[in-house]
Coordinates of C-alpha atoms and ligand atoms in Angstrom, one line a residue:
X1 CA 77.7 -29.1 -1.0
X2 CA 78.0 -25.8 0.2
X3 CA 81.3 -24.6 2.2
X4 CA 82.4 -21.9 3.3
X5 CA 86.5 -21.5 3.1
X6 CA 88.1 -19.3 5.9
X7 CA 91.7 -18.4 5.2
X8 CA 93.7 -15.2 6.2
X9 CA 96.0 -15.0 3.1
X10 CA 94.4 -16.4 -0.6
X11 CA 96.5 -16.0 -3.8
X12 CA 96.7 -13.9 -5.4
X13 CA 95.3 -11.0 -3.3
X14 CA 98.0 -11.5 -0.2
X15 CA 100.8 -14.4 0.3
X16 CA 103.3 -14.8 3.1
X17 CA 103.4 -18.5 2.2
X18 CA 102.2 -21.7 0.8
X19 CA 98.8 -21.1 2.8
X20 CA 97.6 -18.8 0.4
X21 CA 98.3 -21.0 -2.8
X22 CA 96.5 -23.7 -0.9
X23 CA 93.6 -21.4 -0.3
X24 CA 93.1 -20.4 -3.8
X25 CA 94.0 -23.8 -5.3
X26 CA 91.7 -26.3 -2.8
X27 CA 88.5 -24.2 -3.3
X28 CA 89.0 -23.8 -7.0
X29 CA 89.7 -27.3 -7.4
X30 CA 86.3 -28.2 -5.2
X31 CA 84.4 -25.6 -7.5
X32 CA 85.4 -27.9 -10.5
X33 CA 83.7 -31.0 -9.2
X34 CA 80.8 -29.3 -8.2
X35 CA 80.3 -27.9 -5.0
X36 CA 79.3 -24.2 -3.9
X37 CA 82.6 -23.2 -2.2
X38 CA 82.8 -19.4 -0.7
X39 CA 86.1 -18.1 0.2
X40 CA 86.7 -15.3 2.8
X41 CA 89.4 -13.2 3.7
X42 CA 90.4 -10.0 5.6
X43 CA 90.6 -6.8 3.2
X44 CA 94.4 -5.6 4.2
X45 CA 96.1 -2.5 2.6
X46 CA 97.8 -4.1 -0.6
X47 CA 94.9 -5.6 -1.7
X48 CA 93.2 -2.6 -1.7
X49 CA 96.8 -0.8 -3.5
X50 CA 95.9 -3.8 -6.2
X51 CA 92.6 -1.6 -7.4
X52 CA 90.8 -4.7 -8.0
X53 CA 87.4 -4.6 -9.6
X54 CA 85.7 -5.4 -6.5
X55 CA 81.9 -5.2 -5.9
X56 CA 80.7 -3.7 -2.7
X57 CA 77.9 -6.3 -1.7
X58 CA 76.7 -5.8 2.2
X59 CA 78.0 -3.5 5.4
X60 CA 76.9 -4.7 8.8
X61 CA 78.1 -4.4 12.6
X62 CA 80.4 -7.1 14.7
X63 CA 79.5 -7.4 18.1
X64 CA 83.2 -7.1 20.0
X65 CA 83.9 -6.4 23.6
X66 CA 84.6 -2.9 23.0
X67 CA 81.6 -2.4 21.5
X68 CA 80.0 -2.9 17.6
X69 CA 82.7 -2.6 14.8
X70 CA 81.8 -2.1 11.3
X71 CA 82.4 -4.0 8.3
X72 CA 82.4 -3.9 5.0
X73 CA 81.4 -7.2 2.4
X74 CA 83.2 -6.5 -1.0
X75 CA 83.3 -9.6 -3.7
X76 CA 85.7 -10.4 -6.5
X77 CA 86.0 -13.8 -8.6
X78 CA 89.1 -15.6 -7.9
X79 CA 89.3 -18.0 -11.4
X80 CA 85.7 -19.5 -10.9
X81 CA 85.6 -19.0 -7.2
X82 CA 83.5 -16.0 -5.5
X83 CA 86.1 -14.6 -2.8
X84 CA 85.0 -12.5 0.3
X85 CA 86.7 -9.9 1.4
X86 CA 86.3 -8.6 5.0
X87 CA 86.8 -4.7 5.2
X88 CA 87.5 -2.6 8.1
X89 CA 90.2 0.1 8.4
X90 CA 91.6 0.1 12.1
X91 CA 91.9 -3.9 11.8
X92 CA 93.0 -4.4 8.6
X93 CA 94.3 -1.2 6.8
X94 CA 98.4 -1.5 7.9
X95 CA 101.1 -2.3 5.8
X96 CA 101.5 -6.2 7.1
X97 CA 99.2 -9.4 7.3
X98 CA 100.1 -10.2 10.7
X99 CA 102.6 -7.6 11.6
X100 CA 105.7 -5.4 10.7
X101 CA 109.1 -5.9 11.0
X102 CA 109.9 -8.4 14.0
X103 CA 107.1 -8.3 15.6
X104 CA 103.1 -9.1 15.4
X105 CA 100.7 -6.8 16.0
X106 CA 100.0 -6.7 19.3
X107 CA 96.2 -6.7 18.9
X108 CA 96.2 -9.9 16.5
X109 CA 93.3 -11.1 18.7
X110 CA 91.0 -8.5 18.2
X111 CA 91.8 -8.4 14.6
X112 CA 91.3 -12.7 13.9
X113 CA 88.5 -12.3 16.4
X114 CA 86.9 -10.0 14.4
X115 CA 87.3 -11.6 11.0
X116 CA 86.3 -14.0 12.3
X117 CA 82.9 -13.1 13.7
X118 CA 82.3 -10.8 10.3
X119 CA 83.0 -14.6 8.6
X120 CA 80.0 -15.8 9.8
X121 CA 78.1 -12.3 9.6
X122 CA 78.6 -12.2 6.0
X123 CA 77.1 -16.1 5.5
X124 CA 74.1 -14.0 7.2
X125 CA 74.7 -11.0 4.2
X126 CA 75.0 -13.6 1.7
X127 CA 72.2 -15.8 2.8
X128 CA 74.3 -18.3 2.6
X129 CA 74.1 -21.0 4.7
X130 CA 77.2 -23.4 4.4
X131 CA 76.8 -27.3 5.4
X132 CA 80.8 -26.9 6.0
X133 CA 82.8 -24.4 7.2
X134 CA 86.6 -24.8 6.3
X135 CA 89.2 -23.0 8.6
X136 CA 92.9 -23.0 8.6
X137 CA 95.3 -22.2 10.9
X138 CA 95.6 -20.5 14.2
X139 CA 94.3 -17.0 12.8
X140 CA 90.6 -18.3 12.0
X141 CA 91.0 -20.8 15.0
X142 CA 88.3 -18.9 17.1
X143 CA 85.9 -19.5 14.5
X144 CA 84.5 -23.2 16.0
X145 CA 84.1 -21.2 19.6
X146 CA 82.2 -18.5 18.1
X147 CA 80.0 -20.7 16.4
X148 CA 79.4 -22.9 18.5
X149 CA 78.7 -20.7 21.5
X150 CA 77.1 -17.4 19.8
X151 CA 75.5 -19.0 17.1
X152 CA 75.2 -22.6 18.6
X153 CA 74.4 -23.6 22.3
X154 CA 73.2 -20.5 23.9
X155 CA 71.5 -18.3 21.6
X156 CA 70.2 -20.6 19.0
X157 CA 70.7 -18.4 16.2
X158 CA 67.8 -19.4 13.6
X159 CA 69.8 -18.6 10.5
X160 CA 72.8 -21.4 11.4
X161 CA 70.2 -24.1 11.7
X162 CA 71.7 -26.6 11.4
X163 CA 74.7 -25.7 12.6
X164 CA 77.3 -26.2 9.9
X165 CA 79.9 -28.2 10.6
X166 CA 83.4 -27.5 10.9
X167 CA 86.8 -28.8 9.5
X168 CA 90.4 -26.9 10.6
X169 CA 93.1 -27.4 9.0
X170 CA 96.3 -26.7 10.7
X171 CA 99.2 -26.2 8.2
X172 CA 101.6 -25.5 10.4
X173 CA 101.1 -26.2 14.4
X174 CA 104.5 -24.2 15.4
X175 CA 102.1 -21.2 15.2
X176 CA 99.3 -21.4 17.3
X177 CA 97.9 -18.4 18.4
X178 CA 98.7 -18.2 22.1
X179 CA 97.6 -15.5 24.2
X180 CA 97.5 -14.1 27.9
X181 CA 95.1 -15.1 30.1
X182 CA 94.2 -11.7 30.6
X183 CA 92.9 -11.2 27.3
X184 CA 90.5 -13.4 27.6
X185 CA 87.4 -10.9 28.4
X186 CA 88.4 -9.7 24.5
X187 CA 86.8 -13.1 23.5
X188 CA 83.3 -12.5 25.4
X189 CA 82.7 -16.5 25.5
X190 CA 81.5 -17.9 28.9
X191 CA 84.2 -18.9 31.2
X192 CA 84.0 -22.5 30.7
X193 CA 85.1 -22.4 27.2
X194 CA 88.5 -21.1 28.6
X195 CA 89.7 -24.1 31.1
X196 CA 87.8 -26.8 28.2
X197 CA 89.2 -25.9 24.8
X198 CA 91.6 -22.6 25.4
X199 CA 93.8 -22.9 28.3
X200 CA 97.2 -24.4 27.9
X201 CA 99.6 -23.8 30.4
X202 CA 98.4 -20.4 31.6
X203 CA 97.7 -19.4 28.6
X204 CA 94.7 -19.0 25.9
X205 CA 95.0 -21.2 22.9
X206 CA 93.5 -20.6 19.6
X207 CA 94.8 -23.6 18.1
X208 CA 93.6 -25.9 20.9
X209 CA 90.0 -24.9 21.0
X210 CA 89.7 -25.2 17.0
X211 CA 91.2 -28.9 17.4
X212 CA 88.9 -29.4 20.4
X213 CA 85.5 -27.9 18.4
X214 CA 85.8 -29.0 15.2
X215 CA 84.1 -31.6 13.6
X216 CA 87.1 -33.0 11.9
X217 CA 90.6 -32.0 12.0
X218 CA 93.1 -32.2 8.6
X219 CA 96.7 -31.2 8.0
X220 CA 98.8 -31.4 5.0
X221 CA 100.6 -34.4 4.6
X222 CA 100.5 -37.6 6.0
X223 CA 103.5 -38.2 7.9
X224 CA 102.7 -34.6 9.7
X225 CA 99.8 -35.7 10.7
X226 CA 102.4 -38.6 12.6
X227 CA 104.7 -35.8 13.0
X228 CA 102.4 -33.7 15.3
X229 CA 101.2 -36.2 17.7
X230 CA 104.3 -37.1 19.2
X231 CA 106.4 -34.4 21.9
X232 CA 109.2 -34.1 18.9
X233 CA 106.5 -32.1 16.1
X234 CA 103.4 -31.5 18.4
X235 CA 104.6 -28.0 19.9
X236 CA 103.2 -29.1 23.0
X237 CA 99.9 -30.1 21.4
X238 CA 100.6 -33.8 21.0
X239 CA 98.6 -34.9 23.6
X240 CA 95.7 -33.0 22.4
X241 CA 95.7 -34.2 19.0
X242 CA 96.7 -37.9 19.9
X243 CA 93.3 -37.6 22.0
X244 CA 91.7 -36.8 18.7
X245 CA 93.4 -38.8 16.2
X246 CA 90.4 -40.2 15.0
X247 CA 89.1 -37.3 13.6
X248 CA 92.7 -36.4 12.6
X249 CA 93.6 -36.7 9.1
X250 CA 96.8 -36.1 6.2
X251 CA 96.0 -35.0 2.6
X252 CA 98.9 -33.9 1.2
X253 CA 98.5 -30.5 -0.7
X254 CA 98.5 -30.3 -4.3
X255 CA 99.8 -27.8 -7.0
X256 CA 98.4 -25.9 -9.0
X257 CA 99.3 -26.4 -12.5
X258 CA 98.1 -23.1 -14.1
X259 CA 100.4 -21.4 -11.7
X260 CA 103.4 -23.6 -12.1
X261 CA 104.1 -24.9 -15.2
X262 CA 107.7 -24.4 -17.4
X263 CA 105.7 -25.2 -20.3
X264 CA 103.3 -21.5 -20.0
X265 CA 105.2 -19.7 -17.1
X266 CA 105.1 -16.3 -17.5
X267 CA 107.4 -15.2 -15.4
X268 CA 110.6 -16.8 -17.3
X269 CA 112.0 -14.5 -19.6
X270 CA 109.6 -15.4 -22.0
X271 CA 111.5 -18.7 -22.3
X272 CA 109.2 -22.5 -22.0
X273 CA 110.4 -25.7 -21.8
X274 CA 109.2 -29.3 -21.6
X275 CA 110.1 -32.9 -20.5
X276 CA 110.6 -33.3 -24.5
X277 CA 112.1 -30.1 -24.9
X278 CA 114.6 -29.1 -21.8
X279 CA 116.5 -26.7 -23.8
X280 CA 114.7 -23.9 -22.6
X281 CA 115.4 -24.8 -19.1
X282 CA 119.4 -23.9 -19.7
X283 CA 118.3 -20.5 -21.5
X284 CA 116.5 -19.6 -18.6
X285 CA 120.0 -20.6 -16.8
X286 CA 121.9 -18.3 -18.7
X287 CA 119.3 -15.7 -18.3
X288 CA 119.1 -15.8 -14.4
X289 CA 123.0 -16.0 -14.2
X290 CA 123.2 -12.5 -15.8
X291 CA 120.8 -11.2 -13.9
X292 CA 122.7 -12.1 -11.1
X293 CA 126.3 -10.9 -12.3
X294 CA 127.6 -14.8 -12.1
X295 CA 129.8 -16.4 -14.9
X296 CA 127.4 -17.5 -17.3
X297 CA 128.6 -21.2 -17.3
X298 CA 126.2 -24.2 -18.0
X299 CA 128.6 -27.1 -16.2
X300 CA 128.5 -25.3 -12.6
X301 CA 125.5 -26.5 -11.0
X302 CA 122.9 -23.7 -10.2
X303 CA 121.3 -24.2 -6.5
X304 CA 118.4 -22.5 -5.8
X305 CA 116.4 -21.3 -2.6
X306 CA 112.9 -19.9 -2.4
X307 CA 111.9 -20.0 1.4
X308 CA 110.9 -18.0 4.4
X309 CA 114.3 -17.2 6.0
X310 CA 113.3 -18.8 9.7
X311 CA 114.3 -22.2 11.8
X312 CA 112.1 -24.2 10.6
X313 CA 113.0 -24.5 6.8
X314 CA 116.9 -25.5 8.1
X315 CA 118.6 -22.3 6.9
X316 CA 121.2 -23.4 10.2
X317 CA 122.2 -26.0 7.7
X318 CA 122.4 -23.8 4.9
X319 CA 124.6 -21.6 7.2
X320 CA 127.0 -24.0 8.3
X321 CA 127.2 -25.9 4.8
X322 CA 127.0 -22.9 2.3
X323 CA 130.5 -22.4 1.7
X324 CA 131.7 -25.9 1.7
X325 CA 129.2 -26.8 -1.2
X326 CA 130.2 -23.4 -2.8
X327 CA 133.9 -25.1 -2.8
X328 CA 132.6 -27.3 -5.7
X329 CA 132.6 -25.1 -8.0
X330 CA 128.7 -24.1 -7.6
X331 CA 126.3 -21.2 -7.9
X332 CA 123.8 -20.3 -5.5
X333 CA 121.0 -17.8 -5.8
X334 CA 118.8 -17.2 -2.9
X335 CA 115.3 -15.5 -2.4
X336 CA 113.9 -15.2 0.7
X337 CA 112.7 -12.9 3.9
X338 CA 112.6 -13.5 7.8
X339 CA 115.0 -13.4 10.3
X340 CA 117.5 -10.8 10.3
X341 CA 120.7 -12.9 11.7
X342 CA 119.7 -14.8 8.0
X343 CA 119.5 -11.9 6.0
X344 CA 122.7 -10.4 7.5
X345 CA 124.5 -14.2 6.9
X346 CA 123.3 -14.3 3.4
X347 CA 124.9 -10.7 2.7
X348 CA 127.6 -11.6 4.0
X349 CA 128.1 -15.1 1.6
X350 CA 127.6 -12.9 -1.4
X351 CA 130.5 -10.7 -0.3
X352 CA 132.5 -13.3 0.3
X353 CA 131.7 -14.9 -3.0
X354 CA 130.2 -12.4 -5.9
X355 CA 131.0 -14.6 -8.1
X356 CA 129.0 -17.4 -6.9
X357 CA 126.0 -16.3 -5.0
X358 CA 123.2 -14.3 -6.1
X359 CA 120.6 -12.9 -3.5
X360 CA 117.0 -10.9 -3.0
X361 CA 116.0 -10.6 0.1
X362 CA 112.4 -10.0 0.3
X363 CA 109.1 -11.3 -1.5
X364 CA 109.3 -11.7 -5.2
X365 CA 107.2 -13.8 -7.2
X366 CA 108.4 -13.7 -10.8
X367 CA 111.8 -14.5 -9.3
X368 CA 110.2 -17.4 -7.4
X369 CA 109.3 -19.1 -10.9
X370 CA 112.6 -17.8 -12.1
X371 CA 114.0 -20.2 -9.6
X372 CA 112.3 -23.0 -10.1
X373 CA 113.0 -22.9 -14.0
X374 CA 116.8 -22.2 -14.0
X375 CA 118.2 -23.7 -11.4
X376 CA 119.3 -27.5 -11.6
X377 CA 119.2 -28.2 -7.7
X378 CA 116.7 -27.4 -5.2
X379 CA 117.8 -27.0 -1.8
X380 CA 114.7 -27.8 1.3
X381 CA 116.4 -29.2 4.6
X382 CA 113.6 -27.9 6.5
X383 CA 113.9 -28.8 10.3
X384 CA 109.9 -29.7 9.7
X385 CA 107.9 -29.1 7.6
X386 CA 104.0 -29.8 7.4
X387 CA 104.0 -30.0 3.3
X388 CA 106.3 -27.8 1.6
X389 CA 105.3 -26.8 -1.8
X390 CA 108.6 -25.5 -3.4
X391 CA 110.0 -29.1 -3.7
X392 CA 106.6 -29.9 -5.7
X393 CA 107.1 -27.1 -7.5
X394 CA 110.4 -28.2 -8.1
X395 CA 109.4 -31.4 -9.3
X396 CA 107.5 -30.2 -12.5
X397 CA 110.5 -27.8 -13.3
X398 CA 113.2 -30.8 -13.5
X399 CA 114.7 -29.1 -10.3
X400 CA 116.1 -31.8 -8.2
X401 CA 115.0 -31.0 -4.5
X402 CA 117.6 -31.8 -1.6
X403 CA 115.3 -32.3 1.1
X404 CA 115.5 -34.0 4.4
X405 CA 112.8 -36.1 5.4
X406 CA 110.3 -34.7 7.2
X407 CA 106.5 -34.1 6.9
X408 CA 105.6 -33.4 3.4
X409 CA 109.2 -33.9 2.2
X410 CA 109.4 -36.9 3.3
X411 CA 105.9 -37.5 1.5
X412 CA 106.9 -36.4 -1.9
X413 CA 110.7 -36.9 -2.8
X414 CA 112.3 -40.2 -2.5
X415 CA 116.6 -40.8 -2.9
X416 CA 117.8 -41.3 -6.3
X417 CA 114.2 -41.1 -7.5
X418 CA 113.5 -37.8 -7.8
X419 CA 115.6 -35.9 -5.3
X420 CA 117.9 -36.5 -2.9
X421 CA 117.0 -36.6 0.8
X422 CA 118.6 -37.6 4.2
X423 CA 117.2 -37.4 7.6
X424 CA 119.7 -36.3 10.8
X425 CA 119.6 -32.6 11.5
X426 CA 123.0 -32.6 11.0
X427 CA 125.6 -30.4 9.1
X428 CA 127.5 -34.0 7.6
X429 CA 124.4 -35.9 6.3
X430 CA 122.9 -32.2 4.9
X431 CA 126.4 -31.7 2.8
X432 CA 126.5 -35.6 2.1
X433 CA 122.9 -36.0 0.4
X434 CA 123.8 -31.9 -1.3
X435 CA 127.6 -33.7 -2.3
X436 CA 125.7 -36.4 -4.2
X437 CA 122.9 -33.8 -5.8
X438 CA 126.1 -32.7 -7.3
X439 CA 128.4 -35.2 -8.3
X440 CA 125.3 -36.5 -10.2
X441 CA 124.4 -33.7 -12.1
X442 CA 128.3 -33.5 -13.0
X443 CA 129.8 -37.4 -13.8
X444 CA 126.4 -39.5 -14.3
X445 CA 124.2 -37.3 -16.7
X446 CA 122.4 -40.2 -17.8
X447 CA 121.2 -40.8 -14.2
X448 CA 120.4 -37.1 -13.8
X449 CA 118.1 -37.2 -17.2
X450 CA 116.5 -40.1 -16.2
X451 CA 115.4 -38.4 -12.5
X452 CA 114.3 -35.1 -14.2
X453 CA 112.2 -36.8 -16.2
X454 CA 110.4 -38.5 -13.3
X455 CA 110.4 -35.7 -11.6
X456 CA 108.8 -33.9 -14.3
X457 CA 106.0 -37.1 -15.0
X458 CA 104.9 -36.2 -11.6
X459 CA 101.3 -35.5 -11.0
X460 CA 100.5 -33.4 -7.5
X461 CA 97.3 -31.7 -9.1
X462 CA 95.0 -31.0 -6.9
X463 CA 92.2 -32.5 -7.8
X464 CA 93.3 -36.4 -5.9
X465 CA 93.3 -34.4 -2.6
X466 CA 90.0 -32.3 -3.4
X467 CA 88.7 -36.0 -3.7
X468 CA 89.9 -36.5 -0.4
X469 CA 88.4 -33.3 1.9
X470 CA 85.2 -33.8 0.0
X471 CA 85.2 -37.2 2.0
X472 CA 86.2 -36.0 5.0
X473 CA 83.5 -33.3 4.9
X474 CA 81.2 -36.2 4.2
X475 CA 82.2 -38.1 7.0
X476 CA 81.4 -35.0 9.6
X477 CA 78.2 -34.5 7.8
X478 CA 77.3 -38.2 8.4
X479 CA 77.1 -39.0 4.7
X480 CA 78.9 -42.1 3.3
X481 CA 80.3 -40.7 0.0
Ligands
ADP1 P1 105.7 -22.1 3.8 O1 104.3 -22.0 3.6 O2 106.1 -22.8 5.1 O3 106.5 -20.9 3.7 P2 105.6 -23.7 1.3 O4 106.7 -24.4 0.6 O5 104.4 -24.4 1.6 O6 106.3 -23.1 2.6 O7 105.2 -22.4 0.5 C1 105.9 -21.3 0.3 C2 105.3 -20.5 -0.8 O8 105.7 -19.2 -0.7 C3 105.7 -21.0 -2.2 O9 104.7 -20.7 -3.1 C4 107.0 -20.1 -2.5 O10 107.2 -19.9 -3.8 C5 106.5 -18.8 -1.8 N1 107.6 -18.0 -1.3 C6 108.3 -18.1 -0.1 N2 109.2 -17.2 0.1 C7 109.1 -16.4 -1.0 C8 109.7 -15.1 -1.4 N3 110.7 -14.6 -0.7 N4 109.4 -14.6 -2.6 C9 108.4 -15.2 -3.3 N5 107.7 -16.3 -3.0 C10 108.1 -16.9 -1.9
GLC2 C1 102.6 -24.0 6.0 C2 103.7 -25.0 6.0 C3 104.1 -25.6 4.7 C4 102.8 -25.9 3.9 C5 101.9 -24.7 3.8 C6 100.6 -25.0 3.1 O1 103.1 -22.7 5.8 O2 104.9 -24.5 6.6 O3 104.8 -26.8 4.8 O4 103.1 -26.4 2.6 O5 101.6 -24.3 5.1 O6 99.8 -26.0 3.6

């Protein structure tokens, strides 16, 4: 089968969050059971900072309402997956993916607009004609319009025939590319398109018209798939995909193993470990504790964060529960970016307590996998959450996730099995489920063994959930398996 893979962020060239590690990890996965798969991605700044040993293959011209834009093809190998990357200076050459600071760039549509349009361009450039094309999220969400008019209904384009057909995945519908009305001449599709697939309330809706033109719909985990049908998790889309929820379906995301694995991490002081062999695991303790100026002490339970400092991961429960679980006689270290009332709080907590709380504000990978390996407690209490990947992460690492039960977390950690979890937003049941992390790992260290070591049996690879787009891409393209 041949697909084409749309995704505005693919690791390791550009990551603002699990997105990317799903868009290098699906298509790689899909490569190893056979299939052609093609990934594409806008060309931003850091990429080109990376010097990569990219191969110019094609330049050609994108029709946009303000006339024809150029853009450049250029190709690298991702592990065994060819990876297209969409070039074009004005659009793409800043210093963020989606914008600086607080704010998004203001022209996000042209720029999604036009990578998207050059997506399709360069199947054209590549001759590559895709039986699927895979999109995700609300920044390739104009793709299914654009194919489907341009190439599809009106001007019979004679290289899409047939027209491929098209799957979205939305991996998280709190963003969903909502713009004014009066930008909708930027899109140059016929007026109907607006009031049947884009409008919502007043407004133009990327995320809508992909759910309304796709072939199929996914998103990534079961219960979210629940989740975003009903008025709670739908972000005002509920409706919408509860019309569709036939072609609506949950595969939970997978990890990849390469990447995240205590046994050849890279990233952890030189120092491995095992399920057989955890003494590694504390070393890597020691070692982060230094490098965080906290008392080097193996009995006070290290609690580690790696998230996106916003609502939605529950950092409002971290806020109102930090110091009381500090009180036990724990450490906490804490990487992250986002909103600015979060960085200033966590600031704050490691003035108030140096000698407990370690933080990094701002993107760092090799401290992410530091993390993972030396803490003993994982904290997740997301508000929602469509997957979540640290706690799976976690997982393999013998790092007990607190998580509360939503979406993915809900999907992956169960009580007293491999994590801890409770479920009311609230400050009490958040400090009770983190209270008995705790007192575990402190006064019943057989129990706590015994849950690493399930943890770390766990098996999230990727290739179960490859199984399980391949048959939804078989069911849009009418085949039976
Ligand atoms: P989301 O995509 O909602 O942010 P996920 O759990 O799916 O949440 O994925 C987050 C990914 O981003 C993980 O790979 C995590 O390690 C990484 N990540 C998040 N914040 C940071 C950060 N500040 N530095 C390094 N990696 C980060
Ligand atoms: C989104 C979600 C996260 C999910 C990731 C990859 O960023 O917030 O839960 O794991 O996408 O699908």
């Amino acid at each position: 089968m041949k697909i084409l893979y749309v995704s505005s962020e693919i690791t390791p060239f550009a990551k603002t969050g699990g997105l990317a590690d799903v868009a290098q990890a699906l298509p790689e996965a899909l490569t190893k059971l056979g299939h052609d798969v093609r990934t594409v991605m806008p060309k931003y700044l850091r990429i080109a900072e990376q010097h990569l040993a990219m191969e110019p293959v094609a330049a050609f011209t994108v029709q946009m309402h303000n006339g024809l834009q150029g853009a450049g093809l250029l190709h690298a190998k991702n592990g065994s997956v060819s990876t297209y990357f969409i070039e074009n200076e004005a659009y793409f050459n800043r210093e963020g993916l989606y914008g600086q600071g607080d704010g998004d760039y203001p022209d996000n549509l042209d720029r999604f607009l036009f990578f998207c349009k050059a997506a399709l361009e360069c199947c054209k450039a590549m001759d590559f004609l895709p039986d699927v094309i895979h999109c995700n999220d609300w920044q390739t969400a104009v793709l299914p319009a654009i194919l489907k008019s341009t190439y599809g209904a009106y001007r019979q384009d004679p290289f899409f025939q047939p027209l491929p057909k098209l799957v979205y995945t939305i991996h998280n519908i709190s963003y969903q590319g909502r713009f004014p009305e009066d930008h909708w001449p930027i899109l140059s599709l016929p007026r109907t398109y607006y009031s049947h697939d884009f409008e919502f309330y007043g407004q133009i809706n990327l995320t809508k018209s992909a759910i309304h033109l796709s072939d199929a719909v996914t998103t990534v985990s079961e219960t979210y798939a629940r989740e975003i049908r009903t008025t709670d998790l739908g972000f005002g889309l509920q409706d919408v995909l509860q019309r569709q929820k036939e072609h609506l379906f949950g595969i939970l995301n997978g990890v990849d193993y390469r990447e995240w694995r205590p046994e050849t991490d890279p990233h952890t002081y030189g120092i491995h470990y095992s399920a057989d062999n955890l003494s590694g695991k504390s070393r890597i303790k020691t070692r982060l504790q230094r490098e965080y100026g906290l008392p080097e002490r193996g009995d006070a339970p290290l609690i580690g964060m790696v998230t996106r400092l916003v609502e939605q991961k529950g950092i409002d429960l971290i806020t109102e529960c930090a110091e009381q679980i500090l009180e036990l006689d724990t450490q906490m270290i804490v990487l992250g970016s986002g909103d600015p009332r979060y960085h200033n709080y966590f600031e704050w907590l490691r003035r108030s307590y140096p000698d407990r709380v370690g933080i990094y504000i701002g993107y760092n990978n090799e401290l992410a996998h530091k993390i993972e390996a030396g803490a003993d407690i994982f904290l997740m209490p997301s508000l929602f959450e469509p997957c979540g990947l640290n706690q799976i992460y976690s997982l393999r690492y013998g790092t007990l996730p607190v998580v509360r039960l939503t979406g993915g977390l809900a999907d992956t950690i169960q009580d007293g099995v491999n994590g801890f979890t409770f479920f009311d937003f609230e400050p009490s049941f958040f400090l009770d489920a983190a209270k008995r992390a705790i007192d575990t790992y402190r006064s019943r260290p057989k129990m706590w063994e015994q849950m690493m070591a399930t943890a770390m049996g766990q098996d999230y690879s990727w290739e179960k959930s490859a199984e399980k787009y391949l048959s939804v891409y078989n069911t849009v393209l009418g085949k039976t398996g």
